[in-house]
Short mmCIF file of C-alpha atoms in Angstrom, two decimals:
data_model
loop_
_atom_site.label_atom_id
_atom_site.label_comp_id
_atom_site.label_asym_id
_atom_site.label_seq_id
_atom_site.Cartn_x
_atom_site.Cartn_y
_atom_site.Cartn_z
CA UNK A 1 -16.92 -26.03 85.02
CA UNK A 2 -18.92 -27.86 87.77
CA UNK A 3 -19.16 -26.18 90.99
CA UNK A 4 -22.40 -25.05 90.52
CA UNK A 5 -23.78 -28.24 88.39
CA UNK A 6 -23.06 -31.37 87.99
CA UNK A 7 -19.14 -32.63 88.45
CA UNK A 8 -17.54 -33.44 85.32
CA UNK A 9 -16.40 -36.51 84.75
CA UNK A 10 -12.82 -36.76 86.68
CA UNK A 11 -14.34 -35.11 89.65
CA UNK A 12 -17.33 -37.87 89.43
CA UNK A 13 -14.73 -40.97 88.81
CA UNK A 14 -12.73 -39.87 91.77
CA UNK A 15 -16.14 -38.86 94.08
CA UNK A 16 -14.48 -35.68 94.86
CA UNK A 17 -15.91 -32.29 94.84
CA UNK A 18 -15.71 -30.54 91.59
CA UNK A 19 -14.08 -27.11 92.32
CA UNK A 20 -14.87 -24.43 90.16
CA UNK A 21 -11.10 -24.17 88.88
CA UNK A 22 -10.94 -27.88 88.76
CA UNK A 23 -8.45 -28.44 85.57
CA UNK A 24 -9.77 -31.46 84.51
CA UNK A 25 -13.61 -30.11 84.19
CA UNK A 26 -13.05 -27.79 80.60
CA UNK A 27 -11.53 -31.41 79.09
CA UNK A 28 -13.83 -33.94 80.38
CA UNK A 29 -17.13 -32.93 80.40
CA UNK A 30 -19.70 -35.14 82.78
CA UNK A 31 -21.76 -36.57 79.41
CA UNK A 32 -18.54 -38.55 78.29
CA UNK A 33 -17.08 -40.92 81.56
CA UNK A 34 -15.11 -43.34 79.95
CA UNK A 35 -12.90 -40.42 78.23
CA UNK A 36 -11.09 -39.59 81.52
CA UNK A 37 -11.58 -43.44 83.06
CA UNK A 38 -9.24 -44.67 80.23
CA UNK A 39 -6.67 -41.99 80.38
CA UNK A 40 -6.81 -42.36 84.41
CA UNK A 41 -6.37 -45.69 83.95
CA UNK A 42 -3.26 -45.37 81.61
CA UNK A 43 -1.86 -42.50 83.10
CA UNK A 44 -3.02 -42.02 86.22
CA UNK A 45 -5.21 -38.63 87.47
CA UNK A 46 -2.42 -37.10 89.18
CA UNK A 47 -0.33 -37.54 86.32
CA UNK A 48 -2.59 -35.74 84.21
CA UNK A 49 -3.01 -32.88 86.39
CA UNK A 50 0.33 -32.67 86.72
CA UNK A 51 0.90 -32.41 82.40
CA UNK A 52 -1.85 -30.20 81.96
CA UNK A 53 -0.71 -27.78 84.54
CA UNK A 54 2.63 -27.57 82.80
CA UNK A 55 0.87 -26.61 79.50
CA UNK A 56 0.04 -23.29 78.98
CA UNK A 57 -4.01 -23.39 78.85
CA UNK A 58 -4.64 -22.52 74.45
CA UNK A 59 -2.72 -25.89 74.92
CA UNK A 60 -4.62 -28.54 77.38
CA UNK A 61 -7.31 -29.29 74.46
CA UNK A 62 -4.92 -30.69 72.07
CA UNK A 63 -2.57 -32.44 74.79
CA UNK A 64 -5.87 -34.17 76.45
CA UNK A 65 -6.98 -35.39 73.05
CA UNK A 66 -3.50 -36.69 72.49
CA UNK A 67 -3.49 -38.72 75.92
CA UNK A 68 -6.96 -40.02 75.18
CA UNK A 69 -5.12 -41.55 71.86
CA UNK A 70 -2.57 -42.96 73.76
CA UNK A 71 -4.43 -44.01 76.49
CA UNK A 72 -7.00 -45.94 73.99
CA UNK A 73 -4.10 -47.23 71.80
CA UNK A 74 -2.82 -48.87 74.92
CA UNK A 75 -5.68 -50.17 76.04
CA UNK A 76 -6.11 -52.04 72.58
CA UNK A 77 -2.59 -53.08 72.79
CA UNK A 78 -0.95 -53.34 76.10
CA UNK A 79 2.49 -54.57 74.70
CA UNK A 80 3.05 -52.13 71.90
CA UNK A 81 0.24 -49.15 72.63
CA UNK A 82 0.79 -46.26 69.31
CA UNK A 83 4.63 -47.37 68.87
CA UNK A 84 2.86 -49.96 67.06
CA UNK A 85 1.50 -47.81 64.25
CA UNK A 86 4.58 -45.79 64.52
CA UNK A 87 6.53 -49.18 63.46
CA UNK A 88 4.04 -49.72 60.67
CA UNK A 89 3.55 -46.12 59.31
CA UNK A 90 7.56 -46.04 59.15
CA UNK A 91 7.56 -49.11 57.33
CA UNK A 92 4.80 -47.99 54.64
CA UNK A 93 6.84 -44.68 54.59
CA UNK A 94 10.03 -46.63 53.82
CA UNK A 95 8.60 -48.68 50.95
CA UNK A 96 7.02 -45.59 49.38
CA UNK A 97 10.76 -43.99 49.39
CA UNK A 98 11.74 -47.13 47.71
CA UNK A 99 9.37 -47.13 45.13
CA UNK A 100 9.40 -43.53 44.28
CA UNK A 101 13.60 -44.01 44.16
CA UNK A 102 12.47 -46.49 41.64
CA UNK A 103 10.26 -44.66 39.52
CA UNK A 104 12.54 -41.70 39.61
CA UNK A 105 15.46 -43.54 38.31
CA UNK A 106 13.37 -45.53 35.63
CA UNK A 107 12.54 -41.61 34.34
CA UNK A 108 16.49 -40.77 34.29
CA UNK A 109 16.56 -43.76 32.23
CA UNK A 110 13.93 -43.57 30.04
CA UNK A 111 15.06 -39.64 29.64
CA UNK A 112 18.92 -41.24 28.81
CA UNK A 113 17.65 -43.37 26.38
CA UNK A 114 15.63 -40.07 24.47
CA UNK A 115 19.23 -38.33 24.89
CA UNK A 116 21.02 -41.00 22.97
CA UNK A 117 18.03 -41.77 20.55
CA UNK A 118 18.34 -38.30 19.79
CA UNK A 119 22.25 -38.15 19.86
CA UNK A 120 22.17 -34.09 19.53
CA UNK A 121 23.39 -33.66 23.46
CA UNK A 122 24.92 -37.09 24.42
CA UNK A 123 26.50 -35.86 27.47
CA UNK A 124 26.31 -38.81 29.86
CA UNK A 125 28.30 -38.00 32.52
CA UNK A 126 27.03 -34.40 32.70
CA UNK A 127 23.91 -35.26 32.62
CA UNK A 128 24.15 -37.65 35.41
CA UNK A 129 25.29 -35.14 37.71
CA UNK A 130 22.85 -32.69 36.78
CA UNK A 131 19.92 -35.18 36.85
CA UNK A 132 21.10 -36.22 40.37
CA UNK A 133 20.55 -32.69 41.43
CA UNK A 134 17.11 -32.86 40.00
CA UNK A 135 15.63 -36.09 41.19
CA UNK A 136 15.95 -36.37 44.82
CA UNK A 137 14.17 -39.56 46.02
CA UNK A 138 11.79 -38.35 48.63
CA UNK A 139 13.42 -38.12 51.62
CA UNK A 140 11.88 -38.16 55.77
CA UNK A 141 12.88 -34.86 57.06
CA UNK A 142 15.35 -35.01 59.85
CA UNK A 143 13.32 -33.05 62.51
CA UNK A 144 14.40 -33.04 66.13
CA UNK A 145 11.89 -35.47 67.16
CA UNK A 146 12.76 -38.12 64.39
CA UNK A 147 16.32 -37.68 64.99
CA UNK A 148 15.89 -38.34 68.90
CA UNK A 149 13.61 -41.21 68.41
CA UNK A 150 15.02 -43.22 66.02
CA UNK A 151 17.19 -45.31 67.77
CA UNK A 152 14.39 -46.44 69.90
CA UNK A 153 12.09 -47.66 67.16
CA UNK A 154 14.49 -50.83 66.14
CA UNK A 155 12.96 -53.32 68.69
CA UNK A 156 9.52 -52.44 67.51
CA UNK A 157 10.65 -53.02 63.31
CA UNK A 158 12.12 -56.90 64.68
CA UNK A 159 9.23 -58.07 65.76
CA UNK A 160 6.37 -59.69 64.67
CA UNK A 161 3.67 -58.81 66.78
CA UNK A 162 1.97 -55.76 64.55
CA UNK A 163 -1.52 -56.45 65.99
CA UNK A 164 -3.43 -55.10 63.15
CA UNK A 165 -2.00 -51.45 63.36
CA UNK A 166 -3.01 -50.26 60.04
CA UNK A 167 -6.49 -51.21 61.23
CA UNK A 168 -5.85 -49.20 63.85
CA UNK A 169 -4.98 -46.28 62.52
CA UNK A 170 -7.55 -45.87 59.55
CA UNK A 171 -10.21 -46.89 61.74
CA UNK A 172 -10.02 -43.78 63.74
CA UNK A 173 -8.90 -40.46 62.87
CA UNK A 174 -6.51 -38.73 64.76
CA UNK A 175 -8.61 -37.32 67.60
CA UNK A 176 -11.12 -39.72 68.39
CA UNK B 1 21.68 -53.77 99.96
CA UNK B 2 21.70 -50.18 97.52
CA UNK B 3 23.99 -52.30 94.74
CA UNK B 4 21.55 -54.47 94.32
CA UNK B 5 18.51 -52.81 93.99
CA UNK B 6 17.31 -51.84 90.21
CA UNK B 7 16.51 -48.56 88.61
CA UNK B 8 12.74 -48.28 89.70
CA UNK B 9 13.27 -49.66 93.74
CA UNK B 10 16.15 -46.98 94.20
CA UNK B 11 14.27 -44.01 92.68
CA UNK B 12 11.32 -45.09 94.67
CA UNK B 13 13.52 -45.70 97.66
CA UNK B 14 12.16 -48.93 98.53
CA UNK B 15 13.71 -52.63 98.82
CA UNK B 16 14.01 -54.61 95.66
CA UNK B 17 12.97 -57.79 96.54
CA UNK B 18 14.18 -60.91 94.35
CA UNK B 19 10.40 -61.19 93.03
CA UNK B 20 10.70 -57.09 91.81
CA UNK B 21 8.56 -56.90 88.75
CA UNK B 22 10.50 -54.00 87.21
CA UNK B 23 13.63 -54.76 88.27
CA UNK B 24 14.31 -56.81 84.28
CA UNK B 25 13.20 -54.21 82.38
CA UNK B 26 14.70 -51.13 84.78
CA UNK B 27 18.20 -51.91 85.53
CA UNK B 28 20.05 -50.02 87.80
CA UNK B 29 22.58 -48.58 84.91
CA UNK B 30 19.80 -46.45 83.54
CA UNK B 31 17.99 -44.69 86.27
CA UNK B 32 16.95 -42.27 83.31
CA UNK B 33 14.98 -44.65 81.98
CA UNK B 34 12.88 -45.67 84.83
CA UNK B 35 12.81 -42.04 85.86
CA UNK B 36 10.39 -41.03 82.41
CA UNK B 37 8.36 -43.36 82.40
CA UNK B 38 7.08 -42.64 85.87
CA UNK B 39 6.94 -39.37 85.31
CA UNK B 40 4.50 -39.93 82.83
CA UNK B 41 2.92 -43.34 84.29
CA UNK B 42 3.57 -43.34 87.54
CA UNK B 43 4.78 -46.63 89.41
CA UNK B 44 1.62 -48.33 89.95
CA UNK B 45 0.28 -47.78 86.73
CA UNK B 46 4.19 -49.51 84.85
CA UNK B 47 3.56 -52.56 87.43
CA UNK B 48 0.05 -53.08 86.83
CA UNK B 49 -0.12 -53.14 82.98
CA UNK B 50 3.01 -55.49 82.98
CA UNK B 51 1.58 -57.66 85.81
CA UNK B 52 -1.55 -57.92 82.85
CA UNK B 53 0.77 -59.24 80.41
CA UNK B 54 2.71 -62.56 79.73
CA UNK B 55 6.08 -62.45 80.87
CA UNK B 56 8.03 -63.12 77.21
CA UNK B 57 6.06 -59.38 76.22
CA UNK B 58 7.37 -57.61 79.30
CA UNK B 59 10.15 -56.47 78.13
CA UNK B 60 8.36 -55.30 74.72
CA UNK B 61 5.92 -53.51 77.09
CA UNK B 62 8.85 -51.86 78.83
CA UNK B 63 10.20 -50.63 75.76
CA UNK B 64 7.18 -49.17 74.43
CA UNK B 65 6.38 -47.06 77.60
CA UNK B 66 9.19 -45.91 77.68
CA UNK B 67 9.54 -44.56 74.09
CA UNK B 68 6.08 -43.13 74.63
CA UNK B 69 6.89 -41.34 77.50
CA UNK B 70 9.93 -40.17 76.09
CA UNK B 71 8.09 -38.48 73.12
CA UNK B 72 5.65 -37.05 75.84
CA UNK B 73 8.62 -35.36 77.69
CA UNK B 74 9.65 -34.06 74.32
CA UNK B 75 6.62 -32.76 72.81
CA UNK B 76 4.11 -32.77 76.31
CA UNK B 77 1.02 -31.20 74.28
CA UNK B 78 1.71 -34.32 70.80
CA UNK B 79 3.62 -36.95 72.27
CA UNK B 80 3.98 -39.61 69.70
CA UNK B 81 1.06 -38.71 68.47
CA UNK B 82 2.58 -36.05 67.31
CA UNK B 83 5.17 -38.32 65.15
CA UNK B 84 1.95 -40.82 63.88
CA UNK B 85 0.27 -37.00 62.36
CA UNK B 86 3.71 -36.38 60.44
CA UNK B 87 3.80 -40.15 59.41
CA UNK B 88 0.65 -40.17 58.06
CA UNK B 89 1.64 -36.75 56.11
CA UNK B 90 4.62 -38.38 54.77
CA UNK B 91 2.90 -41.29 53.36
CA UNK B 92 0.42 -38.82 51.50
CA UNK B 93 2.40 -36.79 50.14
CA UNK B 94 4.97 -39.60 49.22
CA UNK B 95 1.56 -41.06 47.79
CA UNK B 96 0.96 -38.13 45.44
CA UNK B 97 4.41 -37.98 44.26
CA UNK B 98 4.31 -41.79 43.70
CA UNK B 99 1.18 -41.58 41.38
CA UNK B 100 2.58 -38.46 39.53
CA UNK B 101 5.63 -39.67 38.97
CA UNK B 102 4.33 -42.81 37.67
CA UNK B 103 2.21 -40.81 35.35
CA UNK B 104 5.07 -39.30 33.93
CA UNK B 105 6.74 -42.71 33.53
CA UNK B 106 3.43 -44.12 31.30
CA UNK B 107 3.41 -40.77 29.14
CA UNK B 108 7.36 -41.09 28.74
CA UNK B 109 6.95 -44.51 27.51
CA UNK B 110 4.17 -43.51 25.36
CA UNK B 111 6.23 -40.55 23.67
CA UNK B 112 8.77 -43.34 23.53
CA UNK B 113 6.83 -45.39 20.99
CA UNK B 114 5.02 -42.02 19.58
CA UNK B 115 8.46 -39.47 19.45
CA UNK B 116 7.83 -36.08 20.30
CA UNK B 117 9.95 -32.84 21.04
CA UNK B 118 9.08 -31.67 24.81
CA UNK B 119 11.02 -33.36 27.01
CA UNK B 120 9.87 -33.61 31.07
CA UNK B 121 11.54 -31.86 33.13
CA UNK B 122 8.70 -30.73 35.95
CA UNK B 123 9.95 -33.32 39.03
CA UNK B 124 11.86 -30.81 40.99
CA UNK B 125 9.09 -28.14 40.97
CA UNK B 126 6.19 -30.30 41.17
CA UNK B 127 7.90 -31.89 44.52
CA UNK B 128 8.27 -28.32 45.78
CA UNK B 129 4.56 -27.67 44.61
CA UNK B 130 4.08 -31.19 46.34
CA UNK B 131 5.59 -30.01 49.64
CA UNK B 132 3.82 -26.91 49.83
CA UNK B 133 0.20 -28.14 49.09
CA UNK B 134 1.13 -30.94 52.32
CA UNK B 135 2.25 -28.41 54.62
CA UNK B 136 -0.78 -26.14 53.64
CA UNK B 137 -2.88 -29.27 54.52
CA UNK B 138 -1.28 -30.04 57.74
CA UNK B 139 -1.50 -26.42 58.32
CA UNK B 140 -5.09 -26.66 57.97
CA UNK B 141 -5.62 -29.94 59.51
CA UNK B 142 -4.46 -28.53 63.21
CA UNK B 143 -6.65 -25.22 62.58
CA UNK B 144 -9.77 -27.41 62.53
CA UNK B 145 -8.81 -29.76 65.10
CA UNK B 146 -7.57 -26.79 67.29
CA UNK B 147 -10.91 -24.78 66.61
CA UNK B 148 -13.49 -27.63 66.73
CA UNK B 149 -12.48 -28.05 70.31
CA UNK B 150 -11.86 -31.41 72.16
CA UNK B 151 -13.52 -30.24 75.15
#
């Protein structure tokens, strides 16, 4: 905290006096200035305030390291901010499903083909059933989020402007 | 004068002049809209960052915020950052299955031209196995974020 020392680095943007309960001071320590400049700049310092004192406190960290993503996500891309690597991770996810639904099915084939070679069980049609139990392409789980979100996402998957994302999101892990 | 005013003028209770920035993307028929993404925002903020931009990505812009604050109300510690994490999770463990299952495939194909008596039948619990050694991982992902401290 920086009552007694030196304000941390809200309390210095804003040239206010850094209280010794000031929420921001724990989360954006005076050594590191552009942390809270870009996420005031996205979000706004009131705004902030306002989340984090919502949060329960074993919570702030991980919600101000989330905001800084954000916040420097949108400040590398105005127009799309992280829904642009959402778009792209989505896609990559979606073509992996694909070619694992492949693979599977060329392994029910190639397994049909030892089943007839062999001729001891032939049992097509029982087989098919049972081998659909078995080899479920890999599905996204339908969590709450995913399900809510979804039908947002389909203006981001039309267009065209991906600026890089996958650049993006390599480049940097996930708290930066 | 209230019938015409858009989403963002009447929740800020303010005239919506013919020139109103927001008014395109915040229509009046979905005050909900407007209403989360200054909650997370703020006005000023929405109105600067699309006054930055050209106006044929405005409405892009729009969209985004608002999906981002959305996932913020939902999840206020993740956000979508929260959805990018399980993403990224997704594509590695679809990843591992991928490559094992196309390992299968080359030593099928290679019984098929050298016969043998074992069939394959490990897909179902290997994707199990699969699924547990991700959520361990992501399990121990957060730990270390949590405990290395962002502060």
């Amino acid at each position: 905290m920086g009552s007694g020392s030196s304000p941390c680095a809200s309390c210095k943007l804003l040239r206010r006096r850094c209280a010794k309960d000031c929420i921001f001071a724990p989360y954006f320590p005076s050594d590191d200035p552009h942390k809270f400049a870009i996420v005031h700049k996205v979000f706004g310092a009131s705004n902030v305030s306002k989340m984090l004192q919502e949060l329960p406190v074993q919570q702030r960290a991980d919600a101000v390291s989330s905001l800084v993503y954000e916040a420097n996500a949108r400040v590398r891309d105005p127009v799309y901010g992280c829904v642009g690597a959402i778009s792209y991770l989505q896609n990559q996810v979606s073509q992996l499903q694909m070619q694992l639904a492949v693979a599977q099915t060329e392994i029910l084939c190639i397994q049909m083909q030892h089943h007839q070679d062999d001729s001891a069980l032939a049992l097509p049609t029982q087989m098919q059933h049972h081998d659909d139990d078995d080899y479920k392409p890999f599905l996204l789980p339908t969590t709450h989020n995913l399900d809510n979100i979804s039908q947002y996402i389909n203006f981001a998957s039309s267009s065209n402007v991906i600026q890089d994302p996958a650049a993006t999101v390599k480049r940097e892990s996930l708290w930066t | 004068m209230s019938s015409g005013r858009c989403a963002a003028c009447r929740y800020l209770r303010r005239r919506c002049t013919q020139d109103c920035i927001l008014s395109p993307y915040f229509p009046s028929n979905n005050p909900q809209r407007f209403a989360s993404v200054h909650r997370i925002y703020g006005a000023s903020n929405v109105t600067k960052l699309l006054q930055r931009l050209p106006t044929h990505l405005r409405s892009e812009a729009a969209d985004s915020l608002y999906f981002e604050a959305q996932c913020r109300l939902e999840d206020p510690v993740y956000g979508c950052v929260g959805l990018i994490f399980l993403l990224q999770q997704q594509i590695h463990s679809a990843e591992s299955q991928l490559i094992k299952t196309q390992a299968e495939i080359a030593v099928m194909k290679s019984q098929t031209q050298h016969p043998q008596t074992q069939p394959f039948r490990a897909i179902s619990g290997s994707n199990n196995l699969l699924l547990q050694q991700s959520d361990n991982d992501a399990n121990l992902i957060f730990s270390n974020q949590v405990s290395s401290g962002f502060i």
